[in-house]
């Protein structure tokens, strides 16, 4: 998994930390989140970290399952929140489905993503896929 960490100064003088990678599996994405969080000062609260790990796991799992791949995972932190962007090659937006209690077809991930996110948007990307942006308050 190729990755890179970026530190930038926004126009208002606030430092942002960005981490970009392309995980192939949810476990890779969790490792990326853990590495990213370890570099943040001050560190987010434990419950925020747990929510981020679960959120990224679900986003990456959905991208791999329904779109075939993750084209980019970008994590950005500022003083108010941690912003997660997951890009995939499919233009299809996530759909609410009735959860399958037998465990065969899922249906739990997207509602969980919606509950864990303070803000959630889905937009088309220039390459024909989509980008899902989820924000968790710090």
PDB file of C-alpha atoms in Angstrom:
ATOM      1  CA  UNK A   1       0.000   0.000   0.000  1.00  0.00           C
ATOM      2  CA  UNK A   2       1.585   3.272  -1.103  1.00  0.00           C
ATOM      3  CA  UNK A   3       0.894   6.141   1.247  1.00  0.00           C
ATOM      4  CA  UNK A   4       2.014   9.644   2.041  1.00  0.00           C
ATOM      5  CA  UNK A   5       1.571  12.126   4.869  1.00  0.00           C
ATOM      6  CA  UNK A   6       1.186  15.820   4.101  1.00  0.00           C
ATOM      7  CA  UNK A   7       1.176  18.814   6.428  1.00  0.00           C
ATOM      8  CA  UNK A   8      -0.440  21.944   5.013  1.00  0.00           C
ATOM      9  CA  UNK A   9      -1.280  25.403   6.247  1.00  0.00           C
ATOM     10  CA  UNK A  10      -4.779  26.525   5.361  1.00  0.00           C
ATOM     11  CA  UNK A  11      -5.555  30.139   4.361  1.00  0.00           C
ATOM     12  CA  UNK A  12      -6.789  30.880   7.889  1.00  0.00           C
ATOM     13  CA  UNK A  13      -3.436  29.774   9.324  1.00  0.00           C
ATOM     14  CA  UNK A  14      -4.640  26.426  10.650  1.00  0.00           C
ATOM     15  CA  UNK A  15      -2.397  23.414  10.178  1.00  0.00           C
ATOM     16  CA  UNK A  16      -4.047  20.412   8.549  1.00  0.00           C
ATOM     17  CA  UNK A  17      -2.690  16.907   8.419  1.00  0.00           C
ATOM     18  CA  UNK A  18      -3.468  14.805   5.352  1.00  0.00           C
ATOM     19  CA  UNK A  19      -2.782  11.122   4.789  1.00  0.00           C
ATOM     20  CA  UNK A  20      -3.355   9.498   1.400  1.00  0.00           C
ATOM     21  CA  UNK A  21      -3.193   5.795   0.546  1.00  0.00           C
ATOM     22  CA  UNK A  22      -4.852   3.106  -1.550  1.00  0.00           C
ATOM     23  CA  UNK A  23      -5.849   0.181   0.675  1.00  0.00           C
ATOM     24  CA  UNK A  24      -6.777  -3.124  -0.889  1.00  0.00           C
ATOM     25  CA  UNK A  25      -8.477  -4.475   2.234  1.00  0.00           C
ATOM     26  CA  UNK A  26     -10.295  -3.088   5.259  1.00  0.00           C
ATOM     27  CA  UNK A  27      -7.387  -4.215   7.465  1.00  0.00           C
ATOM     28  CA  UNK A  28      -5.030  -1.994   5.422  1.00  0.00           C
ATOM     29  CA  UNK A  29      -7.396   0.924   5.925  1.00  0.00           C
ATOM     30  CA  UNK A  30      -7.520   0.341   9.692  1.00  0.00           C
ATOM     31  CA  UNK A  31      -3.716   0.323   9.759  1.00  0.00           C
ATOM     32  CA  UNK A  32      -3.719   3.617   7.848  1.00  0.00           C
ATOM     33  CA  UNK A  33      -6.150   5.176  10.341  1.00  0.00           C
ATOM     34  CA  UNK A  34      -4.061   3.971  13.283  1.00  0.00           C
ATOM     35  CA  UNK A  35      -0.886   5.379  11.737  1.00  0.00           C
ATOM     36  CA  UNK A  36      -2.607   8.664  10.932  1.00  0.00           C
ATOM     37  CA  UNK A  37      -4.122   9.056  14.406  1.00  0.00           C
ATOM     38  CA  UNK A  38      -0.774   8.310  16.061  1.00  0.00           C
ATOM     39  CA  UNK A  39       0.648  11.449  14.415  1.00  0.00           C
ATOM     40  CA  UNK A  40      -2.109  13.824  15.529  1.00  0.00           C
ATOM     41  CA  UNK A  41      -1.581  16.247  18.387  1.00  0.00           C
ATOM     42  CA  UNK A  42      -3.660  16.442  20.393  1.00  0.00           C
ATOM     43  CA  UNK A  43      -4.843  12.911  19.851  1.00  0.00           C
ATOM     44  CA  UNK A  44      -8.590  12.406  19.448  1.00  0.00           C
ATOM     45  CA  UNK A  45     -10.497  10.775  22.306  1.00  0.00           C
ATOM     46  CA  UNK A  46     -10.610   6.977  22.389  1.00  0.00           C
ATOM     47  CA  UNK A  47     -14.281   6.836  21.314  1.00  0.00           C
ATOM     48  CA  UNK A  48     -13.496   9.039  18.287  1.00  0.00           C
ATOM     49  CA  UNK A  49     -10.693   6.671  17.271  1.00  0.00           C
ATOM     50  CA  UNK A  50     -13.014   3.669  17.617  1.00  0.00           C
ATOM     51  CA  UNK A  51     -15.670   5.395  15.511  1.00  0.00           C
ATOM     52  CA  UNK A  52     -13.090   6.281  12.843  1.00  0.00           C
ATOM     53  CA  UNK A  53     -11.826   2.715  12.680  1.00  0.00           C
ATOM     54  CA  UNK A  54     -15.355   1.373  12.273  1.00  0.00           C
ATOM     55  CA  UNK A  55     -16.316   4.063   9.758  1.00  0.00           C
ATOM     56  CA  UNK A  56     -13.265   3.476   7.560  1.00  0.00           C
ATOM     57  CA  UNK A  57     -13.706  -0.295   7.775  1.00  0.00           C
ATOM     58  CA  UNK A  58     -17.283  -0.017   6.524  1.00  0.00           C
ATOM     59  CA  UNK A  59     -16.469   2.512   3.784  1.00  0.00           C
ATOM     60  CA  UNK A  60     -13.575   0.454   2.430  1.00  0.00           C
ATOM     61  CA  UNK A  61     -15.468  -2.835   2.708  1.00  0.00           C
ATOM     62  CA  UNK A  62     -18.383  -1.334   0.766  1.00  0.00           C
ATOM     63  CA  UNK A  63     -16.074   0.090  -1.917  1.00  0.00           C
ATOM     64  CA  UNK A  64     -14.339  -3.252  -2.401  1.00  0.00           C
ATOM     65  CA  UNK A  65     -17.585  -5.250  -2.307  1.00  0.00           C
ATOM     66  CA  UNK A  66     -19.779  -3.009  -4.451  1.00  0.00           C
ATOM     67  CA  UNK A  67     -17.301  -1.094  -6.661  1.00  0.00           C
ATOM     68  CA  UNK A  68     -14.438  -3.572  -6.913  1.00  0.00           C
ATOM     69  CA  UNK A  69     -11.715  -1.400  -5.381  1.00  0.00           C
ATOM     70  CA  UNK A  70     -10.710   1.686  -3.460  1.00  0.00           C
ATOM     71  CA  UNK A  71      -8.946   4.168  -5.712  1.00  0.00           C
ATOM     72  CA  UNK A  72      -7.949   6.419  -2.797  1.00  0.00           C
ATOM     73  CA  UNK A  73      -8.398   6.818   0.935  1.00  0.00           C
ATOM     74  CA  UNK A  74      -7.645  10.308   2.186  1.00  0.00           C
ATOM     75  CA  UNK A  75      -7.674  11.232   5.854  1.00  0.00           C
ATOM     76  CA  UNK A  76      -7.577  14.890   6.843  1.00  0.00           C
ATOM     77  CA  UNK A  77      -7.608  16.344  10.332  1.00  0.00           C
ATOM     78  CA  UNK A  78      -8.120  19.872  11.502  1.00  0.00           C
ATOM     79  CA  UNK A  79      -8.974  21.196  14.940  1.00  0.00           C
ATOM     80  CA  UNK A  80     -12.680  20.426  14.583  1.00  0.00           C
ATOM     81  CA  UNK A  81     -12.789  17.010  12.972  1.00  0.00           C
ATOM     82  CA  UNK A  82     -11.325  14.133  11.054  1.00  0.00           C
ATOM     83  CA  UNK A  83     -12.453  13.959   7.440  1.00  0.00           C
ATOM     84  CA  UNK A  84     -12.434  10.653   5.566  1.00  0.00           C
ATOM     85  CA  UNK A  85     -12.634  10.480   1.777  1.00  0.00           C
ATOM     86  CA  UNK A  86     -12.998   7.138   0.047  1.00  0.00           C
ATOM     87  CA  UNK A  87     -12.925   7.109  -3.738  1.00  0.00           C
ATOM     88  CA  UNK A  88     -13.932   4.139  -5.862  1.00  0.00           C
ATOM     89  CA  UNK A  89     -14.453   3.469  -9.587  1.00  0.00           C
ATOM     90  CA  UNK A  90     -18.246   3.055  -9.491  1.00  0.00           C
ATOM     91  CA  UNK A  91     -20.605   5.969 -10.174  1.00  0.00           C
ATOM     92  CA  UNK A  92     -23.424   4.196  -8.276  1.00  0.00           C
ATOM     93  CA  UNK A  93     -24.338   5.904  -5.018  1.00  0.00           C
ATOM     94  CA  UNK A  94     -24.840   3.811  -1.871  1.00  0.00           C
ATOM     95  CA  UNK A  95     -28.401   2.618  -1.329  1.00  0.00           C
ATOM     96  CA  UNK A  96     -30.305   1.966   1.862  1.00  0.00           C
ATOM     97  CA  UNK A  97     -31.299  -1.695   1.992  1.00  0.00           C
ATOM     98  CA  UNK A  98     -33.151  -3.774   4.503  1.00  0.00           C
ATOM     99  CA  UNK A  99     -30.458  -5.494   6.592  1.00  0.00           C
ATOM    100  CA  UNK A 100     -30.254  -9.246   6.093  1.00  0.00           C
ATOM    101  CA  UNK A 101     -30.321 -10.792   9.551  1.00  0.00           C
ATOM    102  CA  UNK A 102     -29.026 -14.081   8.134  1.00  0.00           C
ATOM    103  CA  UNK A 103     -25.732 -12.379   7.234  1.00  0.00           C
ATOM    104  CA  UNK A 104     -25.763 -13.351   3.577  1.00  0.00           C
ATOM    105  CA  UNK A 105     -26.325 -10.036   1.813  1.00  0.00           C
ATOM    106  CA  UNK A 106     -25.414  -7.378   4.395  1.00  0.00           C
ATOM    107  CA  UNK A 107     -27.293  -4.099   4.489  1.00  0.00           C
ATOM    108  CA  UNK A 108     -25.798  -2.921   7.798  1.00  0.00           C
ATOM    109  CA  UNK A 109     -22.795  -0.912   6.584  1.00  0.00           C
ATOM    110  CA  UNK A 110     -24.380   2.162   4.992  1.00  0.00           C
ATOM    111  CA  UNK A 111     -26.759   2.881   7.912  1.00  0.00           C
ATOM    112  CA  UNK A 112     -23.795   2.519  10.292  1.00  0.00           C
ATOM    113  CA  UNK A 113     -21.742   4.949   8.183  1.00  0.00           C
ATOM    114  CA  UNK A 114     -24.628   7.412   8.299  1.00  0.00           C
ATOM    115  CA  UNK A 115     -24.869   7.166  12.105  1.00  0.00           C
ATOM    116  CA  UNK A 116     -21.124   7.514  12.701  1.00  0.00           C
ATOM    117  CA  UNK A 117     -20.724  10.579  10.476  1.00  0.00           C
ATOM    118  CA  UNK A 118     -21.405  14.130  11.564  1.00  0.00           C
ATOM    119  CA  UNK A 119     -21.471  15.074   7.871  1.00  0.00           C
ATOM    120  CA  UNK A 120     -21.760  12.702   4.916  1.00  0.00           C
ATOM    121  CA  UNK A 121     -21.737  13.492   1.212  1.00  0.00           C
ATOM    122  CA  UNK A 122     -21.416  11.459  -1.967  1.00  0.00           C
ATOM    123  CA  UNK A 123     -20.250  13.119  -5.152  1.00  0.00           C
ATOM    124  CA  UNK A 124     -19.139  12.094  -8.588  1.00  0.00           C
ATOM    125  CA  UNK A 125     -15.426  12.158  -9.319  1.00  0.00           C
ATOM    126  CA  UNK A 126     -13.809  13.359 -12.522  1.00  0.00           C
ATOM    127  CA  UNK A 127     -12.727   9.820 -13.446  1.00  0.00           C
ATOM    128  CA  UNK A 128     -16.313   8.520 -13.538  1.00  0.00           C
ATOM    129  CA  UNK A 129     -16.378   7.022 -10.051  1.00  0.00           C
ATOM    130  CA  UNK A 130     -17.487   8.574  -6.801  1.00  0.00           C
ATOM    131  CA  UNK A 131     -16.036   9.993  -3.607  1.00  0.00           C
ATOM    132  CA  UNK A 132     -17.693   9.573  -0.226  1.00  0.00           C
ATOM    133  CA  UNK A 133     -16.749  12.231   2.319  1.00  0.00           C
ATOM    134  CA  UNK A 134     -17.516  11.505   5.975  1.00  0.00           C
ATOM    135  CA  UNK A 135     -16.640  13.764   8.905  1.00  0.00           C
ATOM    136  CA  UNK A 136     -16.269  12.715  12.520  1.00  0.00           C
ATOM    137  CA  UNK A 137     -16.037  15.452  15.139  1.00  0.00           C
ATOM    138  CA  UNK A 138     -12.780  15.519  17.003  1.00  0.00           C
TER     139      UNK A 138
END
